[in-house]
């Protein structure tokens, strides 16, 4: 098996170079310079994602708070970390992280919805990156149990909050969203 070459250039040497060669729409993330790929999410996952996205988007538009975006959307944290959160929110005063149609910096709020086989990926690997890069609120939704793990950033560290089934309570958006 040979390496794929880029326009007669040398083979890719970094995870970012490999990541940037992937076709648009590929469900892939770069975590600590390693590319991770995943299949499309299942129906329940997408139903919850849509329900939360509609509520958050409508609330943020009505109150001029910012914008809500759903996956797939690459978020470039640095040269070794590009993630595709299921749902993200960028506050109005942080919209400057959108550059040339890409998100280059930390969204204010991220929601990840667990899929079979990705629990550790979302609860450990991605959580560590979101914390490191200052995502203010991080929510992990288990679609089977409807449990929500809530993390608020306090003094550059995540503090876990008591979970409530099927209710996402955002301090940032000053609202609780249900599904």
Short mmCIF file of N, CA and C in Angstrom, two decimals:
data_model
loop_
_atom_site.label_atom_id
_atom_site.label_comp_id
_atom_site.label_asym_id
_atom_site.label_seq_id
_atom_site.Cartn_x
_atom_site.Cartn_y
_atom_site.Cartn_z
N UNK A 1 0.84 -1.18 0.00
CA UNK A 1 0.00 0.00 0.00
C UNK A 1 0.88 1.24 0.00
N UNK A 2 0.76 2.06 -1.01
CA UNK A 2 1.58 3.27 -1.12
C UNK A 2 0.90 4.47 -0.52
N UNK A 3 1.68 5.50 -0.27
CA UNK A 3 1.14 6.75 0.26
C UNK A 3 0.53 7.57 -0.86
N UNK A 4 -0.52 8.28 -0.54
CA UNK A 4 -1.16 9.17 -1.50
C UNK A 4 -0.32 10.44 -1.59
N UNK A 5 -0.04 10.86 -2.80
CA UNK A 5 0.75 12.06 -2.99
C UNK A 5 -0.14 13.23 -3.35
N UNK A 6 0.28 14.41 -2.96
CA UNK A 6 -0.47 15.63 -3.22
C UNK A 6 0.17 16.38 -4.38
N UNK A 7 -0.47 16.37 -5.53
CA UNK A 7 0.00 17.13 -6.69
C UNK A 7 1.51 16.98 -6.90
N UNK A 8 1.98 15.75 -6.93
CA UNK A 8 3.40 15.46 -7.15
C UNK A 8 4.31 16.02 -6.06
N UNK A 9 3.76 16.33 -4.91
CA UNK A 9 4.56 16.78 -3.79
C UNK A 9 4.92 15.57 -2.94
N UNK A 10 5.69 15.82 -1.90
CA UNK A 10 6.05 14.74 -0.99
C UNK A 10 4.82 14.25 -0.25
N UNK A 11 4.87 13.02 0.29
CA UNK A 11 3.73 12.50 1.06
C UNK A 11 3.48 13.35 2.30
N UNK A 12 2.27 13.30 2.82
CA UNK A 12 1.97 14.10 4.03
C UNK A 12 2.84 13.64 5.20
N UNK A 13 3.27 14.59 6.01
CA UNK A 13 4.14 14.27 7.15
C UNK A 13 3.47 14.48 8.49
N UNK A 14 2.37 15.21 8.50
CA UNK A 14 1.69 15.47 9.77
C UNK A 14 0.24 15.02 9.67
N UNK A 15 -0.37 14.87 10.82
CA UNK A 15 -1.79 14.55 10.85
C UNK A 15 -2.62 15.62 10.17
N UNK A 16 -2.23 16.89 10.35
CA UNK A 16 -2.97 17.99 9.72
C UNK A 16 -2.89 17.89 8.20
N UNK A 17 -1.73 17.54 7.67
CA UNK A 17 -1.60 17.39 6.21
C UNK A 17 -2.50 16.27 5.70
N UNK A 18 -2.57 15.16 6.43
CA UNK A 18 -3.47 14.06 6.04
C UNK A 18 -4.91 14.54 6.15
N UNK A 19 -5.25 15.20 7.25
CA UNK A 19 -6.61 15.68 7.48
C UNK A 19 -7.06 16.61 6.34
N UNK A 20 -6.19 17.52 5.93
CA UNK A 20 -6.53 18.50 4.90
C UNK A 20 -6.71 17.85 3.53
N UNK A 21 -6.22 16.63 3.35
CA UNK A 21 -6.37 15.92 2.08
C UNK A 21 -7.71 15.19 1.98
N UNK A 22 -8.42 15.03 3.09
CA UNK A 22 -9.67 14.29 3.09
C UNK A 22 -10.74 15.03 2.28
N UNK A 23 -11.62 14.29 1.62
CA UNK A 23 -12.69 14.94 0.85
C UNK A 23 -13.65 15.70 1.77
N UNK A 24 -14.22 16.79 1.26
CA UNK A 24 -15.19 17.56 2.01
C UNK A 24 -16.33 16.67 2.46
N UNK A 25 -16.77 16.85 3.72
CA UNK A 25 -17.87 16.07 4.25
C UNK A 25 -17.44 14.79 4.96
N UNK A 26 -16.15 14.48 4.93
CA UNK A 26 -15.66 13.29 5.61
C UNK A 26 -15.84 13.46 7.12
N UNK A 27 -16.39 12.44 7.76
CA UNK A 27 -16.55 12.49 9.21
C UNK A 27 -15.24 12.07 9.85
N UNK A 28 -14.40 13.06 10.09
CA UNK A 28 -13.07 12.81 10.63
C UNK A 28 -12.68 13.95 11.56
N UNK A 29 -11.85 13.61 12.53
CA UNK A 29 -11.33 14.60 13.46
C UNK A 29 -9.84 14.37 13.63
N UNK A 30 -9.14 15.45 13.95
CA UNK A 30 -7.72 15.38 14.23
C UNK A 30 -7.56 15.67 15.72
N UNK A 31 -7.10 14.66 16.47
CA UNK A 31 -6.91 14.82 17.90
C UNK A 31 -5.46 14.51 18.24
N UNK A 32 -4.78 15.53 18.73
CA UNK A 32 -3.36 15.41 19.06
C UNK A 32 -2.57 14.81 17.90
N UNK A 33 -2.83 15.34 16.70
CA UNK A 33 -2.13 15.01 15.46
C UNK A 33 -2.42 13.59 14.94
N UNK A 34 -3.51 12.96 15.41
CA UNK A 34 -3.93 11.65 14.92
C UNK A 34 -5.33 11.79 14.33
N UNK A 35 -5.52 11.24 13.14
CA UNK A 35 -6.82 11.32 12.47
C UNK A 35 -7.71 10.17 12.95
N UNK A 36 -8.94 10.53 13.35
CA UNK A 36 -9.96 9.55 13.76
C UNK A 36 -11.14 9.70 12.82
N UNK A 37 -11.62 8.59 12.28
CA UNK A 37 -12.78 8.62 11.39
C UNK A 37 -13.92 7.86 12.05
N UNK A 38 -15.16 8.22 11.68
CA UNK A 38 -16.31 7.54 12.25
C UNK A 38 -17.43 7.44 11.21
N UNK A 39 -18.32 6.47 11.39
CA UNK A 39 -19.47 6.36 10.49
C UNK A 39 -20.50 7.44 10.82
N UNK A 40 -21.46 7.61 9.95
CA UNK A 40 -22.53 8.58 10.20
C UNK A 40 -23.30 8.17 11.46
N UNK A 41 -23.81 9.15 12.20
CA UNK A 41 -24.58 8.85 13.41
C UNK A 41 -25.91 8.17 13.09
N UNK A 42 -26.50 7.56 14.12
CA UNK A 42 -27.78 6.87 13.91
C UNK A 42 -28.96 7.84 14.03
N UNK A 43 -30.15 7.30 13.82
CA UNK A 43 -31.37 8.10 13.77
C UNK A 43 -31.65 8.82 15.09
N UNK A 44 -31.57 8.13 16.21
CA UNK A 44 -31.84 8.75 17.51
C UNK A 44 -30.88 9.90 17.78
N UNK A 45 -29.61 9.68 17.48
CA UNK A 45 -28.58 10.70 17.63
C UNK A 45 -28.97 11.95 16.86
N UNK A 46 -29.34 11.77 15.60
CA UNK A 46 -29.65 12.91 14.75
C UNK A 46 -30.95 13.60 15.17
N UNK A 47 -31.91 12.84 15.66
CA UNK A 47 -33.17 13.42 16.13
C UNK A 47 -32.92 14.35 17.31
N UNK A 48 -32.12 13.90 18.27
CA UNK A 48 -31.78 14.73 19.44
C UNK A 48 -30.97 15.95 19.01
N UNK A 49 -30.02 15.75 18.13
CA UNK A 49 -29.19 16.85 17.64
C UNK A 49 -30.05 17.93 17.00
N UNK A 50 -30.97 17.52 16.15
CA UNK A 50 -31.84 18.49 15.48
C UNK A 50 -32.73 19.22 16.48
N UNK A 51 -33.31 18.49 17.41
CA UNK A 51 -34.20 19.10 18.40
C UNK A 51 -33.47 20.17 19.22
N UNK A 52 -32.28 19.83 19.70
CA UNK A 52 -31.51 20.80 20.48
C UNK A 52 -31.04 21.97 19.61
N UNK A 53 -30.60 21.68 18.40
CA UNK A 53 -30.11 22.74 17.50
C UNK A 53 -31.22 23.74 17.18
N UNK A 54 -32.42 23.27 16.91
CA UNK A 54 -33.53 24.17 16.60
C UNK A 54 -33.83 25.06 17.80
N UNK A 55 -33.90 24.47 18.98
CA UNK A 55 -34.20 25.27 20.18
C UNK A 55 -33.12 26.31 20.46
N UNK A 56 -31.87 25.87 20.41
CA UNK A 56 -30.75 26.78 20.71
C UNK A 56 -30.66 27.87 19.64
N UNK A 57 -30.83 27.49 18.39
CA UNK A 57 -30.76 28.46 17.30
C UNK A 57 -31.88 29.49 17.40
N UNK A 58 -33.10 29.02 17.62
CA UNK A 58 -34.23 29.95 17.75
C UNK A 58 -34.04 30.90 18.93
N UNK A 59 -33.62 30.37 20.06
CA UNK A 59 -33.40 31.20 21.25
C UNK A 59 -32.29 32.22 21.01
N UNK A 60 -31.19 31.78 20.41
CA UNK A 60 -30.06 32.70 20.19
C UNK A 60 -30.40 33.77 19.16
N UNK A 61 -31.16 33.41 18.12
CA UNK A 61 -31.58 34.43 17.13
C UNK A 61 -32.53 35.44 17.76
N UNK A 62 -33.52 34.95 18.48
CA UNK A 62 -34.53 35.81 19.11
C UNK A 62 -33.89 36.83 20.06
N UNK A 63 -32.83 36.41 20.74
CA UNK A 63 -32.18 37.25 21.74
C UNK A 63 -30.85 37.83 21.28
N UNK A 64 -30.53 37.65 19.98
CA UNK A 64 -29.29 38.17 19.40
C UNK A 64 -28.06 37.77 20.22
N UNK A 65 -27.98 36.47 20.55
CA UNK A 65 -26.90 35.97 21.40
C UNK A 65 -25.71 35.43 20.62
N UNK A 66 -25.96 34.98 19.38
CA UNK A 66 -24.90 34.38 18.58
C UNK A 66 -25.48 33.41 17.58
N UNK A 67 -24.65 32.45 17.15
CA UNK A 67 -25.09 31.48 16.14
C UNK A 67 -24.87 30.05 16.61
N UNK A 68 -25.75 29.16 16.16
CA UNK A 68 -25.68 27.73 16.46
C UNK A 68 -25.42 27.00 15.14
N UNK A 69 -24.49 26.04 15.16
CA UNK A 69 -24.13 25.27 13.97
C UNK A 69 -24.10 23.79 14.34
N UNK A 70 -24.51 22.95 13.38
CA UNK A 70 -24.49 21.51 13.61
C UNK A 70 -23.40 20.84 12.76
N UNK A 71 -23.09 19.60 13.12
CA UNK A 71 -22.10 18.81 12.39
C UNK A 71 -22.63 18.46 11.00
N UNK A 72 -21.74 18.20 10.08
CA UNK A 72 -20.29 18.29 10.23
C UNK A 72 -19.78 19.72 10.01
N UNK A 73 -19.01 20.20 10.95
CA UNK A 73 -18.38 21.51 10.89
C UNK A 73 -17.05 21.41 11.60
N UNK A 74 -15.97 21.58 10.86
CA UNK A 74 -14.64 21.50 11.45
C UNK A 74 -14.38 22.72 12.34
N UNK A 75 -13.85 22.45 13.52
CA UNK A 75 -13.42 23.51 14.43
C UNK A 75 -11.91 23.34 14.60
N UNK A 76 -11.16 24.31 14.08
CA UNK A 76 -9.70 24.27 14.15
C UNK A 76 -9.25 24.93 15.45
N UNK A 77 -8.80 24.09 16.41
CA UNK A 77 -8.33 24.62 17.69
C UNK A 77 -6.86 25.03 17.60
N UNK A 78 -6.06 24.21 16.91
CA UNK A 78 -4.65 24.52 16.67
C UNK A 78 -4.17 23.61 15.54
N UNK A 79 -2.88 23.53 15.33
CA UNK A 79 -2.33 22.73 14.24
C UNK A 79 -2.39 21.23 14.44
N UNK A 80 -2.84 20.78 15.61
CA UNK A 80 -2.92 19.34 15.88
C UNK A 80 -4.31 18.88 16.30
N UNK A 81 -5.27 19.80 16.36
CA UNK A 81 -6.60 19.46 16.84
C UNK A 81 -7.69 20.16 16.03
N UNK A 82 -8.44 19.33 15.28
CA UNK A 82 -9.59 19.80 14.51
C UNK A 82 -10.73 18.84 14.84
N UNK A 83 -11.76 19.35 15.50
CA UNK A 83 -12.86 18.49 15.92
C UNK A 83 -14.15 18.88 15.22
N UNK A 84 -15.08 17.92 15.18
CA UNK A 84 -16.40 18.14 14.59
C UNK A 84 -17.47 17.87 15.66
N UNK A 85 -17.74 18.88 16.51
CA UNK A 85 -18.78 18.68 17.52
C UNK A 85 -20.14 18.45 16.87
N UNK A 86 -21.02 17.75 17.57
CA UNK A 86 -22.36 17.54 17.04
C UNK A 86 -23.12 18.85 16.92
N UNK A 87 -22.90 19.72 17.89
CA UNK A 87 -23.59 21.00 17.90
C UNK A 87 -22.69 22.00 18.60
N UNK A 88 -22.64 23.21 18.09
CA UNK A 88 -21.82 24.23 18.74
C UNK A 88 -22.52 25.57 18.68
N UNK A 89 -22.18 26.43 19.62
CA UNK A 89 -22.72 27.78 19.69
C UNK A 89 -21.56 28.74 19.83
N UNK A 90 -21.62 29.84 19.05
CA UNK A 90 -20.61 30.89 19.12
C UNK A 90 -21.34 32.18 19.50
N UNK A 91 -20.95 32.76 20.62
CA UNK A 91 -21.56 34.01 21.09
C UNK A 91 -21.22 35.15 20.14
N UNK A 92 -22.10 36.14 20.11
CA UNK A 92 -21.95 37.29 19.22
C UNK A 92 -20.57 37.94 19.35
N UNK A 93 -20.10 38.12 20.57
CA UNK A 93 -18.79 38.76 20.76
C UNK A 93 -17.61 37.87 20.43
N UNK A 94 -17.88 36.62 20.03
CA UNK A 94 -16.82 35.68 19.68
C UNK A 94 -16.86 35.28 18.19
N UNK A 95 -17.73 35.94 17.41
CA UNK A 95 -17.90 35.57 16.00
C UNK A 95 -16.64 35.79 15.17
N UNK A 96 -15.67 36.51 15.70
CA UNK A 96 -14.40 36.72 15.01
C UNK A 96 -13.61 35.43 14.77
N UNK A 97 -14.00 34.33 15.45
CA UNK A 97 -13.30 33.06 15.21
C UNK A 97 -13.71 32.43 13.88
N UNK A 98 -14.74 32.98 13.24
CA UNK A 98 -15.15 32.50 11.92
C UNK A 98 -14.32 33.27 10.89
N UNK A 99 -13.41 32.55 10.23
CA UNK A 99 -12.50 33.17 9.27
C UNK A 99 -12.49 32.36 7.98
N UNK A 100 -12.74 33.01 6.87
CA UNK A 100 -12.76 32.36 5.56
C UNK A 100 -13.71 31.16 5.55
N UNK A 101 -14.84 31.29 6.23
CA UNK A 101 -15.85 30.23 6.24
C UNK A 101 -15.51 29.07 7.15
N UNK A 102 -14.48 29.20 7.96
CA UNK A 102 -14.07 28.13 8.87
C UNK A 102 -14.05 28.66 10.30
N UNK A 103 -14.21 27.74 11.26
CA UNK A 103 -14.12 28.12 12.67
C UNK A 103 -12.70 27.87 13.13
N UNK A 104 -12.02 28.95 13.49
CA UNK A 104 -10.62 28.87 13.91
C UNK A 104 -10.49 29.48 15.30
N UNK A 105 -10.84 28.65 16.28
CA UNK A 105 -10.83 29.08 17.67
C UNK A 105 -11.90 28.33 18.43
N UNK A 106 -12.12 28.70 19.67
CA UNK A 106 -13.02 27.96 20.54
C UNK A 106 -14.44 28.50 20.53
N UNK A 107 -15.41 27.64 20.18
CA UNK A 107 -16.81 28.02 20.37
C UNK A 107 -17.07 28.20 21.86
N UNK A 108 -18.18 28.83 22.19
CA UNK A 108 -18.51 29.08 23.59
C UNK A 108 -19.21 27.89 24.24
N UNK A 109 -19.96 27.13 23.45
CA UNK A 109 -20.73 26.00 23.96
C UNK A 109 -20.65 24.87 22.95
N UNK A 110 -20.48 23.64 23.45
CA UNK A 110 -20.43 22.45 22.58
C UNK A 110 -21.30 21.37 23.18
N UNK A 111 -22.03 20.67 22.30
CA UNK A 111 -22.82 19.50 22.68
C UNK A 111 -22.31 18.32 21.87
N UNK A 112 -21.99 17.24 22.56
CA UNK A 112 -21.64 15.97 21.91
C UNK A 112 -22.70 14.96 22.29
N UNK A 113 -23.20 14.22 21.31
CA UNK A 113 -24.19 13.18 21.54
C UNK A 113 -23.50 11.85 21.32
N UNK A 114 -23.50 11.01 22.34
CA UNK A 114 -22.79 9.75 22.28
C UNK A 114 -23.37 8.83 21.22
N UNK A 115 -22.48 8.10 20.56
CA UNK A 115 -22.84 7.05 19.62
C UNK A 115 -22.22 5.76 20.14
N UNK A 116 -22.76 4.61 19.74
CA UNK A 116 -22.14 3.35 20.19
C UNK A 116 -20.64 3.34 19.84
N UNK A 117 -19.84 3.07 20.82
CA UNK A 117 -18.41 2.96 20.58
C UNK A 117 -17.62 4.25 20.71
N UNK A 118 -18.26 5.40 20.95
CA UNK A 118 -17.48 6.64 21.03
C UNK A 118 -17.49 7.29 22.41
N UNK A 119 -17.98 6.59 23.41
CA UNK A 119 -18.12 7.20 24.74
C UNK A 119 -16.79 7.76 25.26
N UNK A 120 -15.74 6.95 25.23
CA UNK A 120 -14.43 7.40 25.72
C UNK A 120 -13.89 8.56 24.88
N UNK A 121 -14.15 8.52 23.59
CA UNK A 121 -13.71 9.58 22.67
C UNK A 121 -14.28 10.93 23.12
N UNK A 122 -15.58 10.97 23.41
CA UNK A 122 -16.23 12.22 23.80
C UNK A 122 -15.99 12.59 25.25
N UNK A 123 -15.99 11.61 26.15
CA UNK A 123 -15.89 11.90 27.58
C UNK A 123 -14.45 12.13 28.05
N UNK A 124 -13.47 11.69 27.28
CA UNK A 124 -12.08 11.88 27.69
C UNK A 124 -11.27 12.71 26.70
N UNK A 125 -11.09 12.19 25.50
CA UNK A 125 -10.22 12.87 24.52
C UNK A 125 -10.73 14.25 24.14
N UNK A 126 -11.97 14.31 23.71
CA UNK A 126 -12.52 15.59 23.26
C UNK A 126 -12.72 16.54 24.44
N UNK A 127 -13.15 16.01 25.57
CA UNK A 127 -13.33 16.85 26.76
C UNK A 127 -12.02 17.55 27.12
N UNK A 128 -10.92 16.82 27.08
CA UNK A 128 -9.61 17.40 27.42
C UNK A 128 -9.25 18.55 26.48
N UNK A 129 -9.56 18.40 25.21
CA UNK A 129 -9.26 19.46 24.24
C UNK A 129 -10.17 20.66 24.46
N UNK A 130 -11.46 20.41 24.65
CA UNK A 130 -12.39 21.52 24.88
C UNK A 130 -12.00 22.30 26.14
N UNK A 131 -11.59 21.59 27.16
CA UNK A 131 -11.16 22.25 28.40
C UNK A 131 -9.88 23.05 28.16
N UNK A 132 -8.91 22.44 27.51
CA UNK A 132 -7.62 23.09 27.25
C UNK A 132 -7.79 24.39 26.46
N UNK A 133 -8.72 24.38 25.51
CA UNK A 133 -8.89 25.54 24.64
C UNK A 133 -10.01 26.48 25.09
N UNK A 134 -10.56 26.26 26.27
CA UNK A 134 -11.45 27.23 26.89
C UNK A 134 -12.89 27.26 26.41
N UNK A 135 -13.45 26.11 25.99
CA UNK A 135 -14.88 26.07 25.67
C UNK A 135 -15.63 26.22 26.99
N UNK A 136 -16.49 27.22 27.10
CA UNK A 136 -17.10 27.59 28.38
C UNK A 136 -18.09 26.56 28.91
N UNK A 137 -18.86 25.95 28.01
CA UNK A 137 -19.83 24.95 28.42
C UNK A 137 -19.75 23.74 27.50
N UNK A 138 -19.69 22.55 28.11
CA UNK A 138 -19.60 21.31 27.34
C UNK A 138 -20.64 20.34 27.89
N UNK A 139 -21.50 19.87 26.99
CA UNK A 139 -22.57 18.95 27.35
C UNK A 139 -22.40 17.65 26.59
N UNK A 140 -22.49 16.52 27.31
CA UNK A 140 -22.43 15.20 26.69
C UNK A 140 -23.80 14.55 26.91
N UNK A 141 -24.45 14.17 25.82
CA UNK A 141 -25.79 13.59 25.88
C UNK A 141 -25.72 12.10 25.58
N UNK A 142 -26.29 11.29 26.46
CA UNK A 142 -26.44 9.86 26.20
C UNK A 142 -27.85 9.66 25.65
N UNK A 143 -27.98 9.37 24.36
CA UNK A 143 -29.32 9.28 23.76
C UNK A 143 -30.16 8.13 24.30
N UNK A 144 -29.53 7.07 24.75
CA UNK A 144 -30.28 5.91 25.26
C UNK A 144 -30.92 6.20 26.61
N UNK A 145 -30.19 6.81 27.52
CA UNK A 145 -30.70 7.08 28.87
C UNK A 145 -31.22 8.50 29.03
N UNK A 146 -30.89 9.37 28.07
CA UNK A 146 -31.22 10.80 28.09
C UNK A 146 -30.48 11.55 29.21
N UNK A 147 -29.47 10.92 29.77
CA UNK A 147 -28.63 11.59 30.78
C UNK A 147 -27.76 12.63 30.08
N UNK A 148 -27.55 13.74 30.77
CA UNK A 148 -26.69 14.79 30.24
C UNK A 148 -25.59 15.06 31.26
N UNK A 149 -24.35 14.94 30.82
CA UNK A 149 -23.21 15.31 31.66
C UNK A 149 -22.88 16.76 31.30
N UNK A 150 -22.87 17.61 32.30
CA UNK A 150 -22.68 19.04 32.09
C UNK A 150 -21.36 19.48 32.71
N UNK A 151 -20.57 20.19 31.91
CA UNK A 151 -19.30 20.74 32.37
C UNK A 151 -19.30 22.25 32.13
N UNK A 152 -19.05 23.04 33.18
CA UNK A 152 -18.88 24.48 33.04
C UNK A 152 -17.41 24.80 33.32
N UNK A 153 -16.84 25.65 32.50
CA UNK A 153 -15.45 26.05 32.69
C UNK A 153 -15.36 27.08 33.80
N UNK A 154 -14.56 26.77 34.83
CA UNK A 154 -14.37 27.66 35.97
C UNK A 154 -12.87 27.73 36.24
N UNK A 155 -12.32 28.93 36.11
CA UNK A 155 -10.88 29.12 36.33
C UNK A 155 -10.05 28.14 35.51
N UNK A 156 -10.37 28.03 34.21
CA UNK A 156 -9.65 27.22 33.23
C UNK A 156 -9.76 25.72 33.45
N UNK A 157 -10.67 25.28 34.33
CA UNK A 157 -10.90 23.85 34.57
C UNK A 157 -12.39 23.57 34.50
N UNK A 158 -12.73 22.38 33.99
CA UNK A 158 -14.14 21.99 33.95
C UNK A 158 -14.60 21.53 35.33
N UNK A 159 -15.78 21.98 35.71
CA UNK A 159 -16.43 21.55 36.93
C UNK A 159 -17.72 20.85 36.51
N UNK A 160 -17.82 19.58 36.91
CA UNK A 160 -18.99 18.78 36.55
C UNK A 160 -20.20 19.20 37.38
N UNK A 161 -21.33 19.30 36.71
CA UNK A 161 -22.58 19.70 37.35
C UNK A 161 -23.49 18.49 37.51
N UNK A 162 -24.42 18.55 38.43
CA UNK A 162 -25.40 17.45 38.54
C UNK A 162 -26.20 17.34 37.24
N UNK A 163 -26.39 16.12 36.78
CA UNK A 163 -27.10 15.90 35.53
C UNK A 163 -28.60 15.83 35.72
N UNK A 164 -29.33 16.24 34.70
CA UNK A 164 -30.78 16.16 34.68
C UNK A 164 -31.17 15.48 33.38
N UNK A 165 -32.04 14.49 33.46
CA UNK A 165 -32.44 13.77 32.26
C UNK A 165 -33.18 14.69 31.28
N UNK A 166 -32.74 14.60 30.03
CA UNK A 166 -33.38 15.28 28.90
C UNK A 166 -33.49 16.80 29.05
N UNK A 167 -32.62 17.39 29.89
CA UNK A 167 -32.63 18.84 30.05
C UNK A 167 -31.19 19.35 30.01
N UNK A 168 -30.95 20.26 29.09
CA UNK A 168 -29.64 20.88 28.93
C UNK A 168 -29.75 22.31 29.46
N UNK A 169 -29.09 22.56 30.59
CA UNK A 169 -29.17 23.87 31.23
C UNK A 169 -27.91 24.67 30.92
N UNK A 170 -28.08 25.72 30.12
CA UNK A 170 -26.96 26.57 29.74
C UNK A 170 -26.98 27.87 30.53
N UNK A 171 -25.92 28.11 31.29
CA UNK A 171 -25.77 29.39 31.98
C UNK A 171 -25.50 30.48 30.96
N UNK A 172 -24.70 30.15 29.98
CA UNK A 172 -24.32 31.10 28.93
C UNK A 172 -25.54 31.65 28.19
N UNK A 173 -26.47 30.75 27.83
CA UNK A 173 -27.67 31.14 27.09
C UNK A 173 -28.84 31.49 28.01
N UNK A 174 -28.62 31.31 29.32
CA UNK A 174 -29.64 31.62 30.33
C UNK A 174 -30.97 30.93 30.03
N UNK A 175 -30.89 29.63 29.70
CA UNK A 175 -32.09 28.88 29.36
C UNK A 175 -31.83 27.38 29.51
N UNK A 176 -32.89 26.64 29.77
CA UNK A 176 -32.85 25.17 29.80
C UNK A 176 -33.56 24.67 28.57
N UNK A 177 -32.91 23.76 27.85
CA UNK A 177 -33.47 23.18 26.63
C UNK A 177 -33.81 21.72 26.90
N UNK A 178 -34.97 21.27 26.42
CA UNK A 178 -35.42 19.90 26.66
C UNK A 178 -35.53 19.13 25.36
N UNK A 179 -35.41 17.82 25.47
CA UNK A 179 -35.63 16.97 24.29
C UNK A 179 -36.33 15.69 24.72
#
